[in-house]
Amino acid sequence: MDTRTAYLGILTELGKLNSAVALLSWDEETHMPKKGLGLRAETLGKLSRMAFELSTGDELGRCIEELEGCDDLSLEEAASLRVVGKEYRRNKAIPAD
């Protein structure tokens, strides 16, 4: 798998996880029965941890490093890479626990 494909795959998975977290959070605030709060909190915690681990993982770091060295990125790709690279470095400085 080439670096761009791996990078886009990671971003896609992050998008899915973050969408699930947002939907579950909204449901918790608007429609959730009180007896379901414990399981929902555990689920949100698990999904948030998964997203954090993916957003600070070595594979994403490798992709960012390799792509930052490319000179054939489109303007959109370069802008995305700047944002993701900044978030990666910021998140990497946060302890996982």
PDB file of C-alpha atoms in Angstrom:
ATOM      1  CA  MET A   1       0.000   0.000   0.000  1.00  0.00           C
ATOM      2  CA  ASP A   2       1.408   3.386  -0.891  1.00  0.00           C
ATOM      3  CA  THR A   3       1.730   6.189   1.644  1.00  0.00           C
ATOM      4  CA  ARG A   4      -1.120   8.315   0.287  1.00  0.00           C
ATOM      5  CA  THR A   5      -3.518   5.381   0.396  1.00  0.00           C
ATOM      6  CA  ALA A   6      -2.461   4.509   3.953  1.00  0.00           C
ATOM      7  CA  TYR A   7      -2.796   8.168   5.026  1.00  0.00           C
ATOM      8  CA  LEU A   8      -6.279   8.490   3.534  1.00  0.00           C
ATOM      9  CA  GLY A   9      -7.289   5.177   5.087  1.00  0.00           C
ATOM     10  CA  ILE A  10      -6.267   6.391   8.540  1.00  0.00           C
ATOM     11  CA  LEU A  11      -8.135   9.674   8.060  1.00  0.00           C
ATOM     12  CA  THR A  12     -11.218   7.749   6.922  1.00  0.00           C
ATOM     13  CA  GLU A  13     -11.120   5.523  10.011  1.00  0.00           C
ATOM     14  CA  LEU A  14     -10.658   8.581  12.245  1.00  0.00           C
ATOM     15  CA  GLY A  15     -13.650  10.207  10.585  1.00  0.00           C
ATOM     16  CA  LYS A  16     -15.786   7.129  11.233  1.00  0.00           C
ATOM     17  CA  LEU A  17     -14.754   6.942  14.886  1.00  0.00           C
ATOM     18  CA  ASN A  18     -15.295  10.660  15.456  1.00  0.00           C
ATOM     19  CA  SER A  19     -18.705  10.518  13.752  1.00  0.00           C
ATOM     20  CA  ALA A  20     -19.740   7.626  15.986  1.00  0.00           C
ATOM     21  CA  VAL A  21     -18.586   9.522  19.088  1.00  0.00           C
ATOM     22  CA  ALA A  22     -20.524  12.614  18.009  1.00  0.00           C
ATOM     23  CA  LEU A  23     -23.688  10.623  17.302  1.00  0.00           C
ATOM     24  CA  LEU A  24     -23.535   8.705  20.582  1.00  0.00           C
ATOM     25  CA  SER A  25     -22.865  11.923  22.499  1.00  0.00           C
ATOM     26  CA  TRP A  26     -25.843  13.624  20.865  1.00  0.00           C
ATOM     27  CA  ASP A  27     -28.066  10.625  21.594  1.00  0.00           C
ATOM     28  CA  GLU A  28     -26.886  10.578  25.193  1.00  0.00           C
ATOM     29  CA  GLU A  29     -27.841  14.234  25.601  1.00  0.00           C
ATOM     30  CA  THR A  30     -31.215  14.028  23.856  1.00  0.00           C
ATOM     31  CA  HIS A  31     -32.822  10.569  23.849  1.00  0.00           C
ATOM     32  CA  MET A  32     -30.861   8.253  26.114  1.00  0.00           C
ATOM     33  CA  PRO A  33     -32.732   6.380  28.849  1.00  0.00           C
ATOM     34  CA  LYS A  34     -31.049   6.937  32.217  1.00  0.00           C
ATOM     35  CA  LYS A  35     -30.419   3.204  32.690  1.00  0.00           C
ATOM     36  CA  GLY A  36     -28.247   3.165  29.566  1.00  0.00           C
ATOM     37  CA  LEU A  37     -25.800   5.834  30.707  1.00  0.00           C
ATOM     38  CA  GLY A  38     -23.189   3.440  32.117  1.00  0.00           C
ATOM     39  CA  LEU A  39     -22.813   1.392  28.964  1.00  0.00           C
ATOM     40  CA  ARG A  40     -22.922   4.514  26.804  1.00  0.00           C
ATOM     41  CA  ALA A  41     -20.130   6.111  28.839  1.00  0.00           C
ATOM     42  CA  GLU A  42     -17.997   2.979  28.447  1.00  0.00           C
ATOM     43  CA  THR A  43     -18.686   2.886  24.714  1.00  0.00           C
ATOM     44  CA  LEU A  44     -17.829   6.566  24.269  1.00  0.00           C
ATOM     45  CA  GLY A  45     -14.646   6.073  26.271  1.00  0.00           C
ATOM     46  CA  LYS A  46     -13.609   3.087  24.152  1.00  0.00           C
ATOM     47  CA  LEU A  47     -14.290   4.853  20.849  1.00  0.00           C
ATOM     48  CA  SER A  48     -12.502   8.002  22.040  1.00  0.00           C
ATOM     49  CA  ARG A  49      -9.461   5.948  23.077  1.00  0.00           C
ATOM     50  CA  MET A  50      -9.447   4.182  19.717  1.00  0.00           C
ATOM     51  CA  ALA A  51      -9.548   7.521  17.894  1.00  0.00           C
ATOM     52  CA  PHE A  52      -6.773   8.936  20.078  1.00  0.00           C
ATOM     53  CA  GLU A  53      -4.569   5.882  19.532  1.00  0.00           C
ATOM     54  CA  LEU A  54      -5.112   6.054  15.778  1.00  0.00           C
ATOM     55  CA  SER A  55      -4.465   9.812  15.707  1.00  0.00           C
ATOM     56  CA  THR A  56      -1.155   9.368  17.563  1.00  0.00           C
ATOM     57  CA  GLY A  57      -0.090   6.071  16.018  1.00  0.00           C
ATOM     58  CA  ASP A  58       3.265   5.386  14.444  1.00  0.00           C
ATOM     59  CA  GLU A  59       1.685   4.593  11.077  1.00  0.00           C
ATOM     60  CA  LEU A  60       0.094   8.042  10.836  1.00  0.00           C
ATOM     61  CA  GLY A  61       3.375   9.633  11.935  1.00  0.00           C
ATOM     62  CA  ARG A  62       5.261   7.736   9.240  1.00  0.00           C
ATOM     63  CA  CYS A  63       2.722   8.779   6.609  1.00  0.00           C
ATOM     64  CA  ILE A  64       2.927  12.427   7.650  1.00  0.00           C
ATOM     65  CA  GLU A  65       6.723  12.381   7.604  1.00  0.00           C
ATOM     66  CA  GLU A  66       6.866  10.781   4.162  1.00  0.00           C
ATOM     67  CA  LEU A  67       4.190  13.002   2.656  1.00  0.00           C
ATOM     68  CA  GLU A  68       5.743  16.183   4.065  1.00  0.00           C
ATOM     69  CA  GLY A  69       8.745  15.344   1.893  1.00  0.00           C
ATOM     70  CA  CYS A  70       6.658  15.086  -1.289  1.00  0.00           C
ATOM     71  CA  ASP A  71       6.721  17.936  -3.754  1.00  0.00           C
ATOM     72  CA  ASP A  72       3.807  16.734  -5.892  1.00  0.00           C
ATOM     73  CA  LEU A  73       0.951  17.265  -3.427  1.00  0.00           C
ATOM     74  CA  SER A  74      -2.102  19.187  -4.569  1.00  0.00           C
ATOM     75  CA  LEU A  75      -3.021  22.356  -2.675  1.00  0.00           C
ATOM     76  CA  GLU A  76      -5.791  20.447  -0.892  1.00  0.00           C
ATOM     77  CA  GLU A  77      -3.465  17.590   0.063  1.00  0.00           C
ATOM     78  CA  ALA A  78      -0.821  19.994   1.349  1.00  0.00           C
ATOM     79  CA  ALA A  79      -3.384  21.918   3.415  1.00  0.00           C
ATOM     80  CA  SER A  80      -4.798  18.700   4.881  1.00  0.00           C
ATOM     81  CA  LEU A  81      -1.320  17.467   5.689  1.00  0.00           C
ATOM     82  CA  ARG A  82      -0.447  20.712   7.510  1.00  0.00           C
ATOM     83  CA  VAL A  83      -3.557  20.469   9.691  1.00  0.00           C
ATOM     84  CA  VAL A  84      -3.230  16.742  10.364  1.00  0.00           C
ATOM     85  CA  GLY A  85       0.504  17.071  11.045  1.00  0.00           C
ATOM     86  CA  LYS A  86      -0.091  19.868  13.548  1.00  0.00           C
ATOM     87  CA  GLU A  87      -2.837  17.874  15.304  1.00  0.00           C
ATOM     88  CA  TYR A  88      -0.659  14.744  15.292  1.00  0.00           C
ATOM     89  CA  ARG A  89       2.254  16.513  16.979  1.00  0.00           C
ATOM     90  CA  ARG A  90      -0.071  18.174  19.509  1.00  0.00           C
ATOM     91  CA  ASN A  91      -1.843  14.902  20.334  1.00  0.00           C
ATOM     92  CA  LYS A  92       1.444  13.004  20.502  1.00  0.00           C
ATOM     93  CA  ALA A  93       2.512  15.298  23.362  1.00  0.00           C
ATOM     94  CA  ILE A  94      -0.574  14.284  25.409  1.00  0.00           C
ATOM     95  CA  PRO A  95      -0.177  11.187  27.594  1.00  0.00           C
ATOM     96  CA  ALA A  96      -2.563   8.382  26.585  1.00  0.00           C
ATOM     97  CA  ASP A  97      -3.841   7.848  30.145  1.00  0.00           C
TER      98      ASP A  97
END
